[in-house]
C-alpha positions as a Markdown table, in Angstrom:
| # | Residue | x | y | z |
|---|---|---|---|---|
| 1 | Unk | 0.0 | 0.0 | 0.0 |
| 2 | Unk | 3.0 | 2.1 | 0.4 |
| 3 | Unk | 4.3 | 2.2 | -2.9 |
| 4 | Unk | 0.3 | 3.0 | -4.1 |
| 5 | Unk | 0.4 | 6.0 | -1.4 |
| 6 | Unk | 3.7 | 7.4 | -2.8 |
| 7 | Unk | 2.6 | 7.2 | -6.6 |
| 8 | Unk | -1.0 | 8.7 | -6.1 |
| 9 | Unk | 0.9 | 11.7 | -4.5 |
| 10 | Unk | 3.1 | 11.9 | -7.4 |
| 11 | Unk | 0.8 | 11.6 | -9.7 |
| 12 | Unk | -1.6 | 14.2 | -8.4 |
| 13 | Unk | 1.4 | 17.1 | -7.6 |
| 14 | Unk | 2.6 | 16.5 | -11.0 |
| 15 | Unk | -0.7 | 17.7 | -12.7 |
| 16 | Unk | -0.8 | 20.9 | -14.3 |
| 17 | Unk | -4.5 | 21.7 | -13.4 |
| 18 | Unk | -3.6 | 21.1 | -9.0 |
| 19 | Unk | -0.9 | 23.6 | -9.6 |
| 20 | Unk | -3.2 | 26.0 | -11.9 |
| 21 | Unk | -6.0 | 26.0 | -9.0 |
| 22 | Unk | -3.5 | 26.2 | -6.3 |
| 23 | Unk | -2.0 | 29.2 | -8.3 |
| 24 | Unk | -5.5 | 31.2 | -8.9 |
| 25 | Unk | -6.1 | 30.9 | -4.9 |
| 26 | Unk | -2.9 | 32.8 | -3.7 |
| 27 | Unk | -3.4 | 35.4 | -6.1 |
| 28 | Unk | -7.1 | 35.5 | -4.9 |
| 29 | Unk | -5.4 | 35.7 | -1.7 |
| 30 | Unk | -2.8 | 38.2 | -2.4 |
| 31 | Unk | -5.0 | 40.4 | -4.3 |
| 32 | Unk | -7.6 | 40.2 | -1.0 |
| 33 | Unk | -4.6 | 41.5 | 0.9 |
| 34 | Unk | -4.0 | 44.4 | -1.4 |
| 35 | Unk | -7.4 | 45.4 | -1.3 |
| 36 | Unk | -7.3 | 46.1 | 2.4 |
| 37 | Unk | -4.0 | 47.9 | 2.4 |
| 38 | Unk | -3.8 | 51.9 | 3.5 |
| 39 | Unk | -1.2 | 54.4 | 3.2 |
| 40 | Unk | 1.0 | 51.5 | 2.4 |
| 41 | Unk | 0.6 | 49.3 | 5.4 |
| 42 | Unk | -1.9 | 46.5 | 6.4 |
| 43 | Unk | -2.5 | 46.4 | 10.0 |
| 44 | Unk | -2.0 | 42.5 | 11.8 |
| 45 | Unk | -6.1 | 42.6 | 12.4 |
| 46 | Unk | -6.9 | 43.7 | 9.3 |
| 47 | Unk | -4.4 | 41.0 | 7.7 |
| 48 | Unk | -5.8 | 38.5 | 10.0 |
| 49 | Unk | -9.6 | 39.0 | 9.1 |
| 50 | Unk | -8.8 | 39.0 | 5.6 |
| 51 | Unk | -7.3 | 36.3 | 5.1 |
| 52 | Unk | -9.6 | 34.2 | 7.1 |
| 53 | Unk | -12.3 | 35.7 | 5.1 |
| 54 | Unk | -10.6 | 34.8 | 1.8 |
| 55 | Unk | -10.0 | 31.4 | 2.7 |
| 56 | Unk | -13.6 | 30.6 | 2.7 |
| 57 | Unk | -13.2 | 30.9 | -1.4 |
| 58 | Unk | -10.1 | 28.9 | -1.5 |
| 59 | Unk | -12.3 | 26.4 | -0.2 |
| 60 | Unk | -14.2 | 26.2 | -3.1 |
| 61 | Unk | -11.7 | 25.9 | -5.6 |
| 62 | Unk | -8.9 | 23.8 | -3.7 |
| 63 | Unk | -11.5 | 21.3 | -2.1 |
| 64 | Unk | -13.1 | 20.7 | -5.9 |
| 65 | Unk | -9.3 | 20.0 | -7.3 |
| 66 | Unk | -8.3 | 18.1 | -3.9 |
| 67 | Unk | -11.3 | 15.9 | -4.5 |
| 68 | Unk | -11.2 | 15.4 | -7.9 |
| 69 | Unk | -7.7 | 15.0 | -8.4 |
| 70 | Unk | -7.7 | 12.1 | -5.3 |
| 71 | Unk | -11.1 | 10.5 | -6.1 |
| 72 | Unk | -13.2 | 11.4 | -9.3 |
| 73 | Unk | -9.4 | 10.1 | -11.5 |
| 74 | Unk | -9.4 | 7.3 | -10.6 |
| 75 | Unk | -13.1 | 6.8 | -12.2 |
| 76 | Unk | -12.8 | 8.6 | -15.2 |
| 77 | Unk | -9.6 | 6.8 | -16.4 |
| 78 | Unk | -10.7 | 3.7 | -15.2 |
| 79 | Unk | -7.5 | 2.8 | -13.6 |
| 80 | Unk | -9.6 | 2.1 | -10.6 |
| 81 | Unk | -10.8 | -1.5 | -12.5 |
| 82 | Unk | -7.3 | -2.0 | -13.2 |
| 83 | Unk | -5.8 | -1.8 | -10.0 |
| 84 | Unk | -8.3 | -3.8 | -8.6 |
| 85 | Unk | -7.5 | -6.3 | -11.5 |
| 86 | Unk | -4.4 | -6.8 | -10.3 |
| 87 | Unk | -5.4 | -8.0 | -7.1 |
| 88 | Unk | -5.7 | -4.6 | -4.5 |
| 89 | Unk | -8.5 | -5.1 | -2.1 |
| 90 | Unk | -11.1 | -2.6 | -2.2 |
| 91 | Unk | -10.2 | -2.1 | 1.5 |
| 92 | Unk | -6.8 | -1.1 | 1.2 |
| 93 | Unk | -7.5 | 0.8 | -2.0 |
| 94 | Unk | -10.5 | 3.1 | -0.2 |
| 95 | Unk | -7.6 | 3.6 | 2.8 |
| 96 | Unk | -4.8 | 4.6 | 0.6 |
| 97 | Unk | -6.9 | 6.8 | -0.8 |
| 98 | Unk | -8.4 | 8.5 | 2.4 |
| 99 | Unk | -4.4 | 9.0 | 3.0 |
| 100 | Unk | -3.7 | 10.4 | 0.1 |
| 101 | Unk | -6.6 | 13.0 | 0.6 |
| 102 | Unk | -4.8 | 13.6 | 4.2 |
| 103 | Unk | -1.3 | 14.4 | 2.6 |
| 104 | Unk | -2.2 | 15.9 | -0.4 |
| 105 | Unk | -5.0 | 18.7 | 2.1 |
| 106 | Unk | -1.9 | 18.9 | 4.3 |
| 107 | Unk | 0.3 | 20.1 | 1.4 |
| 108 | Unk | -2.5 | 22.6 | 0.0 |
| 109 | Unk | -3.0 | 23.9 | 3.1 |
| 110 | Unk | 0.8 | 24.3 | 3.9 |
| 111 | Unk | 1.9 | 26.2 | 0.6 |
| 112 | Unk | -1.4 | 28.1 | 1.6 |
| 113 | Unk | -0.3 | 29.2 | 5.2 |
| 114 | Unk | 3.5 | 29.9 | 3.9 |
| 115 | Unk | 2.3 | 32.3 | 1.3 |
| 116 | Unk | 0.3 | 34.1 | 3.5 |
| 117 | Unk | 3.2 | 34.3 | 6.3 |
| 118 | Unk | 5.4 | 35.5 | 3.4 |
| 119 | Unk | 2.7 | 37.8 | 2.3 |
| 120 | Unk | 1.7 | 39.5 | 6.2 |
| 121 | Unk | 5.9 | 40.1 | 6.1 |
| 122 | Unk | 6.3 | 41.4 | 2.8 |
| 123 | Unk | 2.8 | 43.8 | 3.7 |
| 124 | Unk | 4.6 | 44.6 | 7.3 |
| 125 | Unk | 1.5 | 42.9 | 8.8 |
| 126 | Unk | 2.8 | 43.1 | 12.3 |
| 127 | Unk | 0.6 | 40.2 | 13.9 |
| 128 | Unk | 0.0 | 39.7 | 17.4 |
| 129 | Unk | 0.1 | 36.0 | 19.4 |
| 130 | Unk | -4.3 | 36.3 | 19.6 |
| 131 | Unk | -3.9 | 37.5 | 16.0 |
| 132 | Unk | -1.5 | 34.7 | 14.5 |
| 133 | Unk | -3.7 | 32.2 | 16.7 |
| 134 | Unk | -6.8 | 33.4 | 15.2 |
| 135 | Unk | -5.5 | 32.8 | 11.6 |
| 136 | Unk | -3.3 | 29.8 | 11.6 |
| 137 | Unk | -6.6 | 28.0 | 13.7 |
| 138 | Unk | -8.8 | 28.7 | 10.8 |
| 139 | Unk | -6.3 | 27.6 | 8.2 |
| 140 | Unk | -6.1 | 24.1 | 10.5 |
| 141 | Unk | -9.8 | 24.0 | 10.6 |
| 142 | Unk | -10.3 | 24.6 | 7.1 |
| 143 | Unk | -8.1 | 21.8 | 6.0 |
| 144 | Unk | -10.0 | 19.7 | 8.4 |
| 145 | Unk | -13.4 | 20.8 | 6.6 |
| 146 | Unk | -12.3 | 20.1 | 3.5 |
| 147 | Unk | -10.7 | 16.5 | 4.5 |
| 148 | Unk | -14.1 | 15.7 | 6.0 |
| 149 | Unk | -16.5 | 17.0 | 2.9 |
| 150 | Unk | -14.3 | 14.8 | 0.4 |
| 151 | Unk | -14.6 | 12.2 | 2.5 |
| 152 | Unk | -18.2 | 12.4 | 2.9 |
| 153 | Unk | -18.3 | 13.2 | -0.8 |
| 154 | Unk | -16.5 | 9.7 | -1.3 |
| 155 | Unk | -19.3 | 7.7 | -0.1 |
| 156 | Unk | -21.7 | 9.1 | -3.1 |
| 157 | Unk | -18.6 | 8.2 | -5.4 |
| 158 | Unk | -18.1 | 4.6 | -4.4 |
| 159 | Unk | -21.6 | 4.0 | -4.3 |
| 160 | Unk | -22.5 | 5.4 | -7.3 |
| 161 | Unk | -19.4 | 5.2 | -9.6 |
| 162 | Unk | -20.9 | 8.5 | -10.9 |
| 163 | Unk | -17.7 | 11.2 | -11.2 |
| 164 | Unk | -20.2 | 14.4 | -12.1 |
| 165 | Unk | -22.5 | 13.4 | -8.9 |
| 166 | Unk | -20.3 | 13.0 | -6.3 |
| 167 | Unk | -18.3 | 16.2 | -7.5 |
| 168 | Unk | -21.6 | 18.1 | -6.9 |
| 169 | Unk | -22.1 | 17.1 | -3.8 |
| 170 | Unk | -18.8 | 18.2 | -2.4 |
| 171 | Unk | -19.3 | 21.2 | -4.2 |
| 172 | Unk | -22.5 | 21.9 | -3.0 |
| 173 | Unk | -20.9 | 21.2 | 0.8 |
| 174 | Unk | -18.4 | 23.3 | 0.5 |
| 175 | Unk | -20.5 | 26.2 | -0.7 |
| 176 | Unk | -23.5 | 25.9 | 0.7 |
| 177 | Unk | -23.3 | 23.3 | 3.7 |
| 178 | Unk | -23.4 | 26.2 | 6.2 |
| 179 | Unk | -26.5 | 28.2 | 4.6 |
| 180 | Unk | -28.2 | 24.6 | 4.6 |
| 181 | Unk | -27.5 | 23.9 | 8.0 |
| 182 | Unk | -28.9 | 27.4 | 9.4 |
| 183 | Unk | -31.8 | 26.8 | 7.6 |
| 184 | Unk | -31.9 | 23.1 | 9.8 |
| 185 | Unk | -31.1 | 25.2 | 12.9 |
| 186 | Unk | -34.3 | 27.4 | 12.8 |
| 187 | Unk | -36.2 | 24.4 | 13.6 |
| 188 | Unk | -37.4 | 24.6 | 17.0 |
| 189 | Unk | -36.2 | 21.2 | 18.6 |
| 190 | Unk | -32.8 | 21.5 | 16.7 |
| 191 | Unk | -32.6 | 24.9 | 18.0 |
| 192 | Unk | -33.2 | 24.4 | 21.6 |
| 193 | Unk | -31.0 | 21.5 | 21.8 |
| 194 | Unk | -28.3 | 23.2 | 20.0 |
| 195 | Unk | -27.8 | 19.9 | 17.7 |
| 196 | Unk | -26.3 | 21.9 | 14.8 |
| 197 | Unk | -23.0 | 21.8 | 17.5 |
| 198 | Unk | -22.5 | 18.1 | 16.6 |
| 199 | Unk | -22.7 | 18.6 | 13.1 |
| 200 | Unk | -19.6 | 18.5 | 11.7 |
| 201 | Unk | -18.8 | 22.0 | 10.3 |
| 202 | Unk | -20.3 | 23.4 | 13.5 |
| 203 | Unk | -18.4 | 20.8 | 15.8 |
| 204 | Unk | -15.2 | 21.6 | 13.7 |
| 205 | Unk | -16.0 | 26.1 | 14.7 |
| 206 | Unk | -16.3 | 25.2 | 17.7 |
| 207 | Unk | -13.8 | 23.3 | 19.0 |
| 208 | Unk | -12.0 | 26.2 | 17.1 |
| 209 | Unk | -13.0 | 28.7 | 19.6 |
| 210 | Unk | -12.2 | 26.4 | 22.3 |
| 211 | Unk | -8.7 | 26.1 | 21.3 |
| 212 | Unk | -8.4 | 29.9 | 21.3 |
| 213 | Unk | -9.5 | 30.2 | 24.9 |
| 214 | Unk | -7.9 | 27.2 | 26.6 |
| 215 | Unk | -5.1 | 26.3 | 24.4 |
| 216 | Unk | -3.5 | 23.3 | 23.1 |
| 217 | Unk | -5.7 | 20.5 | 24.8 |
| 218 | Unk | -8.5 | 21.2 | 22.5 |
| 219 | Unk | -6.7 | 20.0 | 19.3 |
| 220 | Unk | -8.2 | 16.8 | 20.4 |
| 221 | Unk | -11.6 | 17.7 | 20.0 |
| 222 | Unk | -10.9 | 19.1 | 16.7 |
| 223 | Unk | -9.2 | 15.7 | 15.9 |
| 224 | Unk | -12.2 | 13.7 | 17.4 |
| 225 | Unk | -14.5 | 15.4 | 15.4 |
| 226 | Unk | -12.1 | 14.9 | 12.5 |
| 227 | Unk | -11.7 | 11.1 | 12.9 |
| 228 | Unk | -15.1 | 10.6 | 13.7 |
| 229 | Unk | -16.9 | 12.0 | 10.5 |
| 230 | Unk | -13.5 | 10.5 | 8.3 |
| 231 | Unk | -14.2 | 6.4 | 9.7 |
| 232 | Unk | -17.5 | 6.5 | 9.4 |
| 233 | Unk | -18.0 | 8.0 | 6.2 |
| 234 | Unk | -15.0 | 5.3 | 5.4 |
| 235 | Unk | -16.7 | 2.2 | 6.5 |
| 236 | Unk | -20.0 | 3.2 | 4.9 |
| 237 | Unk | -18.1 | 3.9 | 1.3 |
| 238 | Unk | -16.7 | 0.3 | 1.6 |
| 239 | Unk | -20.0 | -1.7 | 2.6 |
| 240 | Unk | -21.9 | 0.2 | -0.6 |
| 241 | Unk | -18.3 | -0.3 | -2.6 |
| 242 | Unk | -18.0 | -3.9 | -1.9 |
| 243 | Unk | -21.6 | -5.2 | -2.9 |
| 244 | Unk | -20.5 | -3.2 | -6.6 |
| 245 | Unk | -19.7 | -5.1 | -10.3 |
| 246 | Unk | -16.5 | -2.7 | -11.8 |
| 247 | Unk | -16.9 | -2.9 | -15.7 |
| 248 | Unk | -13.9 | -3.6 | -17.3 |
């Protein structure tokens, strides 16, 4: 499974298009930053709010080409039937790819949050410790929202072998899961028993804000919340991918 991880990764940093959408977010980013510049400084909370503003539209376009370029491939140049020809179990295949979803979100993210240091020094974006919490947090928590929505997106994939479907769903989560999810919370029960804190993109804000106030300790909720959505959403996309005839 190794050697499967390693040449998935390869394979997706080496295409053009990851790069391209990669590329069109920094600027996007950059471009954000010079918006909100005066009298040729940016102040660290401006810089700050910015940025974790903008990152809510390199959602959109990183999480469609993280997605794609792990998942949707592998179906539209059926090299999925061929490595399962040659005798990978579904099981490991579905794993290697959830880890190659983890690595390749990590390295988005990463180029993501060293551009933007780069960028708040370049802008003399003098950021305080709440300040530089308050943004690297939400680039952490991010990365986490996008690792979960492919994931969940991957259980629509396996089970329906349908590229164009399963893309829309993760698009339509990453753009509109939070309207969709107010809308749920004006319900009265779901309200009143704050259930819209155990959804996933509500869990993941607020064990955000729980790692401002107290610290370090709560990267374990944030992990839990993580893991939880990631091995469920796993196990279900093998029991629907398992019962499923591959054309070859």
């Amino acid at each position: 499974m190794k050697n499967l991880i390693f040449a998935d990764v390869k394979r997706i940093l080496r295409k053009p298009s990851y790069w391209i959408v990669l590329a069109i977010c920094l600027l996007i980013s950059f471009f954000w930053t010079l918006g909100a510049k005066r009298n040729g400084t940016v102040s660290g909370l401006t810089f700050a709010t910015n940025q974790g503003t903008a990152i809510n539209t390199m959602n959109l376009f990183i999480g469609i080409a993280i997605y794609v370029s792990v998942y949707a491939d592998e179906f539209s140049s059926n090299s999925m039937q061929c490595l399962i020809g040659r005798g990978i179990s579904r099981k490991r295949l579905l794993i290697a790819k959830f880890i190659n979803c983890v690595i390749i979100t990590f390295i988005s993210y990463g180029i993501y949050a060293l551009f933007i240091t780069l960028t708040g020094l370049i802008m003399g974006a003098d950021m305080n410790m709440s300040e530089s919490s308050f943004l690297y947090s939400t680039i952490l928590t991010n990365a986490f929202l996008i690792l979960g929505y492919a994931t969940i997106s991957m259980i629509i994939l396996f089970w329906s072998k349908n590229v164009a479907y399963a893309t829309l769903v993760d698009a339509f989560l990453l753009f509109a899961g939070d309207t969709l999810l107010s809308g749920l919370n004006m319900i009265p029960v779901i309200k009143f028993w704050h259930i819209d804190r155990h959804v996933f993109s509500h869990a993941l804000a607020c064990a955000k804000v729980d790692l401002l106030l107290t610290g370090g300790t709560a990267i374990f909720t944030l992990l839990w919340h993580v893991a939880k959505i990631c091995i469920i959403s796993i196990i279900l996309a093998y029991l629907l991918f398992r019962k499923k005839e591959l054309d070859f």
